[in-house]
Amino acid sequence: MAIKPVVFNNTVLRDGHQSLAATRMRTEQMLPALEMLDSLGFGALETWGGATIDAGLRFLGEFPFDRLDAIKKGTPKTPHMMLLRGQNIVQYQNFPDDVVEAFVHTSAKHGMDVFRIFDALNDTRNIATAVRAAKAAGKHAQGVICYTTSPVHTTEKFIEMGREIEALGCDSICLKDMAGLIPPVACYQIVKGLKDNCKIPVIVHTHDTAGLGASTYYSAVEAGVDAIDTAISPFANGTGQPDTVRMLALLAGHPRCPSYDVKTLTALREHFTKVYGELGSFTSHTNEIVDTDTLTYQVPGGMLSNFRNQLKEQKMEDKFDDVFAEIPVVRKALGWIPLVTPTSQIVGVQAMLNVKFGRWKNFSPQAMDIALGYYGRTPAPVDPEVQKLAAEKTGKDPITVRPADLKKPGMAALRQELAAKGYPTDDEHCVIHAMFPQELEKYFAAKKNPSPAAAAPAAPVATKSAPVAAAATPSTAISTSAPSGEVGEVKKMILTIGDRRVPVTVETLA
Ligand code: CO
């Protein structure tokens, strides 16, 4: 059997600028690059999903499906890929099945080909609806294993998850290392195990945050990985994916080295260097350099920089080590959940609250929901004492069913709400309205009354260099899953971690 070259996907239009420029690349900044990107023969172009839908609507005044149409028109040959947070779609809470299905079908209709679907808890039940919907639309469903380290996350556990993903009917498996923590040897073992135990293709997605990304990819290639994600410099390396040209150089002489036209890649780098300059207020040198602290603390890089600021705001700078020592305590109590949006933020906040007020004295509603099963099944059992406490404090029973099973269908009500406002009631608007109601309203208001003010970015933006730890912004921008009518003052905050804005509700004792 001939040795197959490894396939490169390209992430410059999604993760590249999400990781290195706070998701601020505008569609018009992408357009001049599309023909070149399409000509290279990448396995897929990651063009949508993750934070791009939120950021595009919120900060750039772009209706999300318009971007998808524009990119599809410019890159008709290469499959499009998007990152989907399973039952959360591209938000932070679970949506009813019919909303998830409508989102997937509508995206497919607008040209999305590959749905990369993950769940923050690695609960495959939370990706099942999206997987089914992608298959029903005749598209490629890629199931994701979120990489993390914990006593229960052994190589065998990841392989078992790969089997589950295959059994769900997925077309491929993605090992997603969102924090850039996976060492080359561990990556080799997991990829080899997946290749030996599963028939569907395996893809590795990592970040170069701690400087491991390119070597990790090399070991994945050695282990037989089918595809890897690379990006175009300067929206590459650092907190982003390793650069395509760099990966080609690293694999030079390797029997699996693919061939991508370096002249075109150089021209693309020139274009994106110009764009990087235009986005100067959202880029940061700290995103570009190797951050080995992320390895020391085994948490995503964005979480670290955010914490330093947040602790400072809380006048707890001297408690940095205590809070970080508390993270594994919280993770263990909550069943060793991976740290990825939104669990990284929830665990981080709880660790801080434990240090500040005493362990579990101040239990955040989101962390309680995790303890009670409302986010899904945790990788290991939740500490029974902690679960009991959460049940007492919330008056809610622990659940073991798939959380979305408790949700009623939502599309009819969404359509009615849009009709009442006089907005279009098609599925495109329904699914965006479901996730970002305020932002959609602002978008229409700005369209109706275009003014210089409306065109300006809606809110001050935090980049990794200047994270706004707990901006006292009313969290109306994003609804929270906090139970209402609680005793005690509940303060809503938006945590900005890197480019991600995450609502948290912190119950205060005052
Ligand atoms: Co990523």
Short mmCIF file of C-alpha atoms and ligand atoms in Angstrom, two decimals:
data_model
loop_
_atom_site.label_atom_id
_atom_site.label_comp_id
_atom_site.label_asym_id
_atom_site.label_seq_id
_atom_site.Cartn_x
_atom_site.Cartn_y
_atom_site.Cartn_z
CA MET A 1 0.00 0.00 0.00
CA ALA A 2 1.36 3.36 -0.99
CA ILE A 3 2.12 5.73 1.87
CA LYS A 4 -0.50 8.46 2.02
CA PRO A 5 0.65 12.05 2.47
CA VAL A 6 -0.87 13.80 5.46
CA VAL A 7 -3.64 16.25 4.55
CA PHE A 8 -3.48 19.85 5.78
CA ASN A 9 -6.65 21.72 6.68
CA ASN A 10 -6.38 25.47 6.97
CA THR A 11 -7.73 27.48 9.87
CA VAL A 12 -6.69 31.03 9.00
CA LEU A 13 -10.28 32.16 8.44
CA ARG A 14 -11.50 30.89 11.84
CA ASP A 15 -9.14 29.70 14.57
CA GLY A 16 -6.22 31.71 13.16
CA HIS A 17 -7.77 35.08 13.86
CA GLN A 18 -9.82 33.81 16.82
CA SER A 19 -6.59 32.82 18.54
CA LEU A 20 -4.42 35.72 17.46
CA ALA A 21 -6.68 38.69 16.74
CA ALA A 22 -9.70 38.30 19.02
CA THR A 23 -11.84 36.97 16.13
CA ARG A 24 -11.92 40.37 14.47
CA MET A 25 -11.10 39.54 10.85
CA ARG A 26 -13.81 41.02 8.64
CA THR A 27 -15.26 39.24 5.64
CA GLU A 28 -13.88 41.92 3.33
CA GLN A 29 -10.39 41.23 4.70
CA MET A 30 -10.81 37.57 3.76
CA LEU A 31 -12.16 38.06 0.24
CA PRO A 32 -8.87 38.88 -1.55
CA ALA A 33 -7.34 35.65 -0.18
CA LEU A 34 -10.10 33.26 -1.12
CA GLU A 35 -9.06 32.35 -4.66
CA MET A 36 -5.53 31.55 -3.49
CA LEU A 37 -6.76 29.57 -0.49
CA ASP A 38 -9.11 27.59 -2.71
CA SER A 39 -6.36 26.83 -5.23
CA LEU A 40 -4.08 25.08 -2.74
CA GLY A 41 -6.11 21.89 -2.37
CA PHE A 42 -6.41 21.91 1.42
CA GLY A 43 -8.46 19.10 2.95
CA ALA A 44 -10.84 21.69 4.35
CA LEU A 45 -10.98 25.38 5.08
CA GLU A 46 -12.21 26.22 8.54
CA THR A 47 -14.40 29.20 7.78
CA TRP A 48 -17.02 29.52 10.47
CA GLY A 49 -18.13 28.58 13.96
CA GLY A 50 -16.37 28.88 17.28
CA ALA A 51 -16.45 32.54 18.26
CA THR A 52 -16.72 33.91 14.70
CA ILE A 53 -20.52 33.93 14.64
CA ASP A 54 -20.78 35.80 17.94
CA ALA A 55 -17.91 38.20 17.24
CA GLY A 56 -19.00 38.93 13.66
CA LEU A 57 -22.50 39.88 14.74
CA ARG A 58 -21.47 41.63 17.96
CA PHE A 59 -18.43 43.60 16.87
CA LEU A 60 -18.38 43.70 13.09
CA GLY A 61 -22.07 44.16 12.31
CA GLU A 62 -22.08 41.14 9.99
CA PHE A 63 -25.02 38.77 9.71
CA PRO A 64 -23.31 35.39 10.17
CA PHE A 65 -24.83 33.57 7.20
CA ASP A 66 -23.79 36.40 4.86
CA ARG A 67 -20.15 35.69 5.66
CA LEU A 68 -20.62 32.02 4.99
CA ASP A 69 -22.21 32.80 1.60
CA ALA A 70 -19.42 35.19 0.66
CA ILE A 71 -16.63 32.76 1.57
CA LYS A 72 -18.39 29.87 -0.12
CA LYS A 73 -18.70 31.90 -3.32
CA GLY A 74 -14.97 32.63 -3.24
CA THR A 75 -13.86 29.08 -2.36
CA PRO A 76 -16.22 26.74 -4.19
CA LYS A 77 -13.74 23.87 -4.58
CA THR A 78 -12.52 23.24 -1.03
CA PRO A 79 -14.82 21.73 1.61
CA HIS A 80 -15.81 24.18 4.33
CA MET A 81 -15.44 23.19 7.96
CA MET A 82 -16.93 24.71 11.11
CA LEU A 83 -16.50 24.26 14.86
CA LEU A 84 -19.74 23.48 16.64
CA ARG A 85 -20.15 23.16 20.41
CA GLY A 86 -22.62 20.27 20.17
CA GLN A 87 -25.88 21.01 21.93
CA ASN A 88 -24.56 24.53 22.75
CA ILE A 89 -24.31 25.30 18.99
CA VAL A 90 -21.93 28.29 19.29
CA GLN A 91 -23.13 29.49 22.67
CA TYR A 92 -22.60 28.48 26.28
CA GLN A 93 -25.80 26.66 27.17
CA ASN A 94 -27.83 23.77 25.82
CA PHE A 95 -30.44 24.37 23.13
CA PRO A 96 -33.42 22.18 22.23
CA ASP A 97 -32.85 19.54 19.58
CA ASP A 98 -34.99 21.25 16.95
CA VAL A 99 -32.89 24.44 17.22
CA VAL A 100 -29.65 22.45 16.89
CA GLU A 101 -31.07 20.60 13.89
CA ALA A 102 -32.25 23.81 12.24
CA PHE A 103 -28.84 25.37 12.75
CA VAL A 104 -27.03 22.43 11.17
CA HIS A 105 -29.45 22.15 8.25
CA THR A 106 -29.33 25.88 7.56
CA SER A 107 -25.53 25.92 7.72
CA ALA A 108 -25.41 22.97 5.34
CA LYS A 109 -27.75 24.81 2.98
CA HIS A 110 -25.35 27.76 2.98
CA GLY A 111 -22.45 25.52 2.02
CA MET A 112 -21.00 24.10 5.22
CA ASP A 113 -19.54 20.67 4.50
CA VAL A 114 -17.69 19.42 7.58
CA PHE A 115 -19.21 19.82 11.04
CA ARG A 116 -16.57 19.44 13.75
CA ILE A 117 -18.65 18.81 16.84
CA PHE A 118 -17.43 18.84 20.45
CA ASP A 119 -18.79 18.83 23.96
CA ALA A 120 -16.91 20.47 26.83
CA LEU A 121 -17.51 17.45 29.07
CA ASN A 122 -16.71 14.93 26.31
CA ASP A 123 -20.25 13.62 26.81
CA THR A 124 -21.00 12.12 23.41
CA ARG A 125 -24.75 12.34 24.10
CA ASN A 126 -24.34 16.12 23.77
CA ILE A 127 -22.99 15.84 20.23
CA ALA A 128 -25.40 13.15 19.02
CA THR A 129 -28.16 15.47 17.75
CA ALA A 130 -25.74 17.63 15.76
CA VAL A 131 -24.06 14.52 14.34
CA ARG A 132 -27.41 13.10 13.22
CA ALA A 133 -28.43 16.43 11.72
CA ALA A 134 -25.18 16.73 9.76
CA LYS A 135 -25.61 13.21 8.41
CA ALA A 136 -29.27 13.88 7.56
CA ALA A 137 -28.14 16.92 5.57
CA GLY A 138 -25.73 14.69 3.64
CA LYS A 139 -22.68 16.31 5.23
CA HIS A 140 -19.55 15.17 7.07
CA ALA A 141 -19.89 14.80 10.83
CA GLN A 142 -16.61 14.94 12.70
CA GLY A 143 -16.76 13.94 16.37
CA VAL A 144 -14.31 15.55 18.75
CA ILE A 145 -12.29 14.28 21.69
CA CYS A 146 -11.28 17.23 23.87
CA TYR A 147 -7.78 16.52 25.16
CA THR A 148 -7.10 17.16 28.81
CA THR A 149 -4.93 15.75 31.57
CA SER A 150 -6.35 14.09 34.68
CA PRO A 151 -6.04 10.75 36.47
CA VAL A 152 -9.04 9.43 34.49
CA HIS A 153 -7.91 10.70 31.09
CA THR A 154 -5.72 7.80 30.08
CA THR A 155 -4.85 6.84 26.52
CA GLU A 156 -7.38 4.00 26.85
CA LYS A 157 -10.10 6.46 27.84
CA PHE A 158 -9.46 8.59 24.73
CA ILE A 159 -9.49 5.49 22.53
CA GLU A 160 -12.75 4.37 24.10
CA MET A 161 -14.17 7.77 23.26
CA GLY A 162 -12.99 7.35 19.68
CA ARG A 163 -14.95 4.11 19.50
CA GLU A 164 -18.02 5.87 20.88
CA ILE A 165 -17.68 8.59 18.25
CA GLU A 166 -17.40 6.00 15.51
CA ALA A 167 -20.44 4.14 16.88
CA LEU A 168 -22.42 7.41 16.75
CA GLY A 169 -22.01 7.38 12.99
CA CYS A 170 -19.35 10.09 12.69
CA ASP A 171 -17.27 10.26 9.52
CA SER A 172 -14.05 11.15 11.32
CA ILE A 173 -12.54 11.80 14.75
CA CYS A 174 -10.74 14.97 15.77
CA LEU A 175 -8.38 15.00 18.72
CA LYS A 176 -8.75 18.62 19.82
CA ASP A 177 -6.01 20.05 21.98
CA MET A 178 -7.42 23.53 22.53
CA ALA A 179 -4.78 24.49 25.10
CA GLY A 180 -1.73 23.18 23.23
CA LEU A 181 -0.90 20.87 26.13
CA ILE A 182 -0.45 17.55 24.42
CA PRO A 183 3.14 16.35 24.32
CA PRO A 184 4.33 14.57 21.15
CA VAL A 185 4.60 11.14 22.82
CA ALA A 186 1.08 11.28 24.27
CA CYS A 187 -0.23 12.43 20.89
CA TYR A 188 1.54 9.55 19.16
CA GLN A 189 0.01 7.02 21.55
CA ILE A 190 -3.53 8.36 21.27
CA VAL A 191 -3.44 8.71 17.48
CA LYS A 192 -1.90 5.24 17.09
CA GLY A 193 -4.56 3.81 19.40
CA LEU A 194 -7.34 5.51 17.47
CA LYS A 195 -5.93 4.35 14.14
CA ASP A 196 -5.63 0.77 15.42
CA ASN A 197 -9.12 0.70 16.92
CA CYS A 198 -11.26 2.83 14.62
CA LYS A 199 -11.83 2.71 10.88
CA ILE A 200 -12.69 6.38 10.32
CA PRO A 201 -10.02 9.06 9.65
CA VAL A 202 -8.29 10.79 12.56
CA ILE A 203 -7.47 14.51 12.62
CA VAL A 204 -5.35 16.34 15.18
CA HIS A 205 -6.00 19.98 16.08
CA THR A 206 -3.55 21.70 18.38
CA HIS A 207 -2.20 25.13 19.26
CA ASP A 208 1.41 26.22 19.48
CA THR A 209 0.81 28.10 22.75
CA ALA A 210 3.50 26.22 24.67
CA GLY A 211 5.71 25.67 21.63
CA LEU A 212 4.73 22.00 21.26
CA GLY A 213 2.33 22.24 18.32
CA ALA A 214 4.62 21.51 15.39
CA SER A 215 6.42 18.60 17.11
CA THR A 216 3.07 17.23 18.21
CA TYR A 217 1.90 17.27 14.60
CA TYR A 218 5.11 15.54 13.53
CA SER A 219 4.47 12.71 15.97
CA ALA A 220 0.83 12.53 14.85
CA VAL A 221 2.04 12.12 11.24
CA GLU A 222 4.36 9.34 12.40
CA ALA A 223 1.42 7.66 14.16
CA GLY A 224 -0.66 7.73 10.98
CA VAL A 225 -2.91 10.76 11.48
CA ASP A 226 -4.96 11.49 8.36
CA ALA A 227 -5.06 15.28 8.60
CA ILE A 228 -3.78 18.16 10.72
CA ASP A 229 -4.82 21.81 11.00
CA THR A 230 -2.38 24.51 10.01
CA ALA A 231 -2.80 28.26 9.46
CA ILE A 232 -1.17 31.11 7.58
CA SER A 233 1.34 33.34 9.31
CA PRO A 234 0.94 35.77 11.03
CA PHE A 235 -2.41 34.26 12.05
CA ALA A 236 -0.45 31.15 13.00
CA ASN A 237 1.95 29.82 15.66
CA GLY A 238 1.84 31.17 19.22
CA THR A 239 -1.71 30.71 20.50
CA GLY A 240 -2.77 29.64 16.98
CA GLN A 241 -2.05 26.61 14.79
CA PRO A 242 1.45 26.01 13.40
CA ASP A 243 2.04 27.79 10.12
CA THR A 244 1.56 25.76 6.91
CA VAL A 245 4.97 26.64 5.44
CA ARG A 246 6.68 25.76 8.70
CA MET A 247 4.94 22.37 8.83
CA LEU A 248 5.96 21.66 5.25
CA ALA A 249 9.58 22.44 6.15
CA LEU A 250 9.38 20.29 9.26
CA LEU A 251 8.08 17.34 7.24
CA ALA A 252 10.54 17.82 4.36
CA GLY A 253 11.95 14.43 3.42
CA HIS A 254 9.26 12.59 5.38
CA PRO A 255 7.49 9.97 3.27
CA ARG A 256 4.13 11.51 4.28
CA CYS A 257 5.07 15.14 3.51
CA PRO A 258 2.28 16.66 1.41
CA SER A 259 2.73 19.17 -1.37
CA TYR A 260 1.22 22.64 -1.17
CA ASP A 261 2.38 25.46 -3.40
CA VAL A 262 4.80 27.55 -1.35
CA LYS A 263 4.65 30.47 -3.79
CA THR A 264 0.92 30.81 -3.23
CA LEU A 265 1.42 30.36 0.51
CA THR A 266 3.95 33.19 0.46
CA ALA A 267 1.51 35.43 -1.37
CA LEU A 268 -1.12 34.54 1.21
CA ARG A 269 1.27 35.42 4.02
CA GLU A 270 1.80 38.81 2.42
CA HIS A 271 -1.93 39.43 2.29
CA PHE A 272 -2.52 38.30 5.86
CA THR A 273 0.45 40.31 7.14
CA LYS A 274 -1.34 43.40 5.87
CA VAL A 275 -4.57 42.30 7.57
CA TYR A 276 -2.69 41.55 10.79
CA GLY A 277 -1.45 45.13 10.75
CA GLU A 278 -4.98 46.43 10.22
CA LEU A 279 -6.11 44.46 13.26
CA GLY A 280 -3.28 45.82 15.37
CA SER A 281 -5.52 46.87 18.23
CA PHE A 282 -6.63 43.25 18.69
CA THR A 283 -3.30 41.50 18.34
CA SER A 284 -0.77 41.08 21.07
CA HIS A 285 2.84 40.08 21.39
CA THR A 286 1.97 37.76 24.30
CA ASN A 287 -0.12 35.69 21.89
CA GLU A 288 2.87 35.21 19.62
CA ILE A 289 5.39 33.89 22.09
CA VAL A 290 5.86 30.51 23.72
CA ASP A 291 4.03 30.40 27.04
CA THR A 292 5.40 27.52 29.10
CA ASP A 293 3.34 28.51 32.16
CA THR A 294 0.44 26.82 30.47
CA LEU A 295 2.37 23.54 30.83
CA THR A 296 3.23 24.18 34.47
CA TYR A 297 -0.39 24.78 35.39
CA GLN A 298 -1.99 22.52 32.74
CA VAL A 299 -4.63 25.09 31.90
CA PRO A 300 -5.35 27.00 28.67
CA GLY A 301 -3.09 30.02 28.25
CA GLY A 302 -5.97 32.49 28.12
CA MET A 303 -7.13 31.29 31.50
CA LEU A 304 -3.78 32.19 33.05
CA SER A 305 -3.56 35.74 31.80
CA ASN A 306 -7.16 36.33 32.72
CA PHE A 307 -6.60 35.04 36.20
CA ARG A 308 -3.67 37.26 36.91
CA ASN A 309 -5.90 40.24 36.15
CA GLN A 310 -8.93 38.92 37.90
CA LEU A 311 -7.03 38.17 41.09
CA LYS A 312 -5.59 41.65 40.94
CA GLU A 313 -9.06 43.14 40.72
CA GLN A 314 -10.16 41.07 43.68
CA LYS A 315 -7.01 42.16 45.51
CA MET A 316 -5.98 38.53 45.69
CA GLU A 317 -2.67 38.76 43.78
CA ASP A 318 -0.89 36.99 46.61
CA LYS A 319 -3.31 34.06 46.24
CA PHE A 320 -2.27 33.10 42.69
CA ASP A 321 -0.61 29.85 43.77
CA ASP A 322 -3.49 28.96 46.10
CA VAL A 323 -6.05 29.46 43.35
CA PHE A 324 -4.07 27.34 40.93
CA ALA A 325 -3.63 24.64 43.54
CA GLU A 326 -7.43 24.72 43.92
CA ILE A 327 -8.12 24.06 40.23
CA PRO A 328 -7.43 20.30 40.44
CA VAL A 329 -9.53 20.18 43.63
CA VAL A 330 -12.48 21.72 41.82
CA ARG A 331 -11.95 19.56 38.73
CA LYS A 332 -11.81 16.40 40.83
CA ALA A 333 -14.99 17.32 42.74
CA LEU A 334 -16.72 18.03 39.42
CA GLY A 335 -15.71 14.71 37.87
CA TRP A 336 -12.44 15.77 36.16
CA ILE A 337 -14.10 17.84 33.45
CA PRO A 338 -11.85 19.08 30.63
CA LEU A 339 -10.99 22.78 30.59
CA VAL A 340 -12.50 24.26 27.43
CA THR A 341 -15.19 26.89 26.86
CA PRO A 342 -17.22 27.14 29.03
CA THR A 343 -15.87 24.73 31.67
CA SER A 344 -12.46 26.44 31.89
CA GLN A 345 -14.14 29.65 33.02
CA ILE A 346 -16.53 27.90 35.41
CA VAL A 347 -13.76 25.91 37.08
CA GLY A 348 -11.54 28.97 37.28
CA VAL A 349 -14.17 31.11 38.94
CA GLN A 350 -15.02 28.34 41.42
CA ALA A 351 -11.37 27.86 42.34
CA MET A 352 -11.16 31.57 43.09
CA LEU A 353 -14.36 31.54 45.14
CA ASN A 354 -13.13 28.52 47.12
CA VAL A 355 -9.92 30.31 48.01
CA LYS A 356 -11.63 33.58 48.82
CA PHE A 357 -14.59 32.33 50.86
CA GLY A 358 -13.63 28.81 51.89
CA ARG A 359 -14.23 25.61 49.94
CA TRP A 360 -17.78 25.47 48.43
CA LYS A 361 -18.97 28.25 50.75
CA ASN A 362 -19.79 30.27 47.68
CA PHE A 363 -20.84 27.86 44.95
CA SER A 364 -21.42 29.41 41.52
CA PRO A 365 -24.72 28.46 39.83
CA GLN A 366 -22.86 27.12 36.79
CA ALA A 367 -20.58 24.92 38.88
CA MET A 368 -23.62 23.66 40.79
CA ASP A 369 -25.29 22.81 37.48
CA ILE A 370 -22.23 20.81 36.46
CA ALA A 371 -22.32 18.98 39.81
CA LEU A 372 -25.99 18.17 39.25
CA GLY A 373 -25.57 16.85 35.71
CA TYR A 374 -27.18 19.77 33.86
CA TYR A 375 -24.20 20.12 31.54
CA GLY A 376 -24.03 16.38 30.89
CA ARG A 377 -22.16 13.35 32.13
CA THR A 378 -18.79 14.16 33.68
CA PRO A 379 -15.75 12.00 32.84
CA ALA A 380 -15.64 10.68 36.44
CA PRO A 381 -18.38 10.75 39.10
CA VAL A 382 -19.00 14.06 40.88
CA ASP A 383 -18.04 14.10 44.58
CA PRO A 384 -21.28 12.98 46.31
CA GLU A 385 -20.89 15.54 49.11
CA VAL A 386 -20.44 18.37 46.65
CA GLN A 387 -23.43 17.17 44.63
CA LYS A 388 -25.56 16.99 47.77
CA LEU A 389 -24.58 20.54 48.66
CA ALA A 390 -25.48 21.77 45.15
CA ALA A 391 -28.86 20.04 45.37
CA GLU A 392 -29.57 21.64 48.74
CA LYS A 393 -28.54 25.09 47.61
CA THR A 394 -30.46 25.04 44.33
CA GLY A 395 -33.44 22.89 45.30
CA LYS A 396 -32.81 21.03 42.03
CA ASP A 397 -32.47 17.28 41.70
CA PRO A 398 -29.40 15.75 40.13
CA ILE A 399 -30.08 14.39 36.65
CA THR A 400 -28.50 11.59 34.67
CA VAL A 401 -30.48 12.04 31.44
CA ARG A 402 -29.08 13.96 28.49
CA PRO A 403 -29.74 17.58 29.54
CA ALA A 404 -31.43 18.52 26.25
CA ASP A 405 -34.01 15.78 26.87
CA LEU A 406 -35.50 18.21 29.39
CA LYS A 407 -35.88 20.95 26.78
CA LYS A 408 -39.07 21.57 24.82
CA PRO A 409 -38.84 22.29 21.09
CA GLY A 410 -37.94 25.95 20.53
CA MET A 411 -38.25 26.88 16.85
CA ALA A 412 -41.98 27.78 16.82
CA ALA A 413 -41.58 30.22 19.71
CA LEU A 414 -38.46 31.76 18.15
CA ARG A 415 -40.33 32.33 14.91
CA GLN A 416 -43.21 33.97 16.76
CA GLU A 417 -40.83 36.27 18.63
CA LEU A 418 -39.19 37.37 15.39
CA ALA A 419 -42.58 37.92 13.71
CA ALA A 420 -43.72 40.06 16.65
CA LYS A 421 -40.69 42.28 16.16
CA GLY A 422 -41.23 42.49 12.42
CA TYR A 423 -37.96 40.69 11.63
CA PRO A 424 -37.48 37.94 9.04
CA THR A 425 -38.70 34.61 10.41
CA ASP A 426 -36.60 32.21 8.34
CA ASP A 427 -34.49 29.52 10.02
CA GLU A 428 -31.34 31.63 9.61
CA HIS A 429 -32.79 34.39 11.79
CA CYS A 430 -34.42 31.94 14.22
CA VAL A 431 -31.18 30.17 15.09
CA ILE A 432 -29.22 33.41 15.44
CA HIS A 433 -32.02 34.89 17.53
CA ALA A 434 -31.96 31.79 19.75
CA MET A 435 -28.31 32.35 20.60
CA PHE A 436 -27.81 36.11 20.33
CA PRO A 437 -31.15 37.89 20.76
CA GLN A 438 -29.74 41.26 21.87
CA GLU A 439 -27.01 41.27 19.27
CA LEU A 440 -29.50 40.53 16.51
CA GLU A 441 -31.65 43.40 17.69
CA LYS A 442 -28.66 45.76 17.70
CA TYR A 443 -27.72 44.53 14.26
CA PHE A 444 -31.17 45.44 12.90
CA ALA A 445 -31.17 48.77 14.68
CA ALA A 446 -27.79 49.66 13.19
CA LYS A 447 -28.97 48.59 9.74
CA LYS A 448 -32.02 50.80 10.04
CA ASN A 449 -30.12 53.80 11.32
CA PRO A 450 -26.59 53.54 10.03
CA SER A 451 -24.47 55.99 11.96
CA PRO A 452 -20.77 56.25 12.62
CA ALA A 453 -21.47 55.28 16.23
CA ALA A 454 -23.40 52.19 15.25
CA ALA A 455 -20.67 51.07 12.94
CA ALA A 456 -18.04 51.35 15.64
CA PRO A 457 -17.20 48.33 17.76
CA ALA A 458 -19.98 47.83 20.27
CA ALA A 459 -17.90 47.44 23.37
CA PRO A 460 -14.35 47.76 24.56
CA VAL A 461 -12.60 44.62 23.62
CA ALA A 462 -10.16 42.64 25.61
CA THR A 463 -7.29 40.94 23.91
CA LYS A 464 -4.93 38.61 25.65
CA SER A 465 -2.57 41.49 26.31
CA ALA A 466 -5.17 43.48 28.15
CA PRO A 467 -7.79 41.10 29.41
CA VAL A 468 -10.70 42.70 31.15
CA ALA A 469 -10.99 40.18 33.88
CA ALA A 470 -14.45 40.72 35.18
CA ALA A 471 -15.84 43.66 33.32
CA ALA A 472 -18.83 44.93 35.20
CA THR A 473 -20.85 44.81 32.02
CA PRO A 474 -24.43 43.75 32.50
CA SER A 475 -24.55 40.24 31.16
CA THR A 476 -27.72 40.90 29.21
CA ALA A 477 -25.57 40.42 26.16
CA ILE A 478 -25.55 36.70 26.83
CA SER A 479 -28.14 34.97 28.89
CA THR A 480 -26.83 32.88 31.73
CA SER A 481 -28.05 29.57 33.00
CA ALA A 482 -28.32 30.98 36.50
CA PRO A 483 -31.50 30.13 38.32
CA SER A 484 -33.60 33.20 38.98
CA GLY A 485 -34.99 34.44 42.27
CA GLU A 486 -32.07 33.41 44.38
CA VAL A 487 -31.43 34.43 47.92
CA GLY A 488 -28.58 36.88 48.26
CA GLU A 489 -27.24 39.34 45.78
CA VAL A 490 -26.31 37.86 42.48
CA LYS A 491 -23.77 39.74 40.46
CA LYS A 492 -23.58 39.09 36.77
CA MET A 493 -20.26 39.53 35.06
CA ILE A 494 -18.75 38.85 31.71
CA LEU A 495 -15.39 37.21 31.84
CA THR A 496 -13.25 37.95 28.85
CA ILE A 497 -10.69 35.27 28.30
CA GLY A 498 -8.59 35.94 25.26
CA ASP A 499 -11.29 36.70 22.75
CA ARG A 500 -13.96 34.70 24.50
CA ARG A 501 -16.64 36.50 26.44
CA VAL A 502 -18.23 34.24 28.97
CA PRO A 503 -21.08 35.17 31.26
CA VAL A 504 -20.74 34.14 34.87
CA THR A 505 -23.05 34.75 37.75
CA VAL A 506 -21.33 35.13 41.06
CA GLU A 507 -23.41 35.02 44.17
CA THR A 508 -22.10 37.59 46.59
CA LEU A 509 -22.26 37.36 50.33
CA ALA A 510 -22.65 41.08 50.87
CO CO B 1 -8.44 25.62 18.36
#
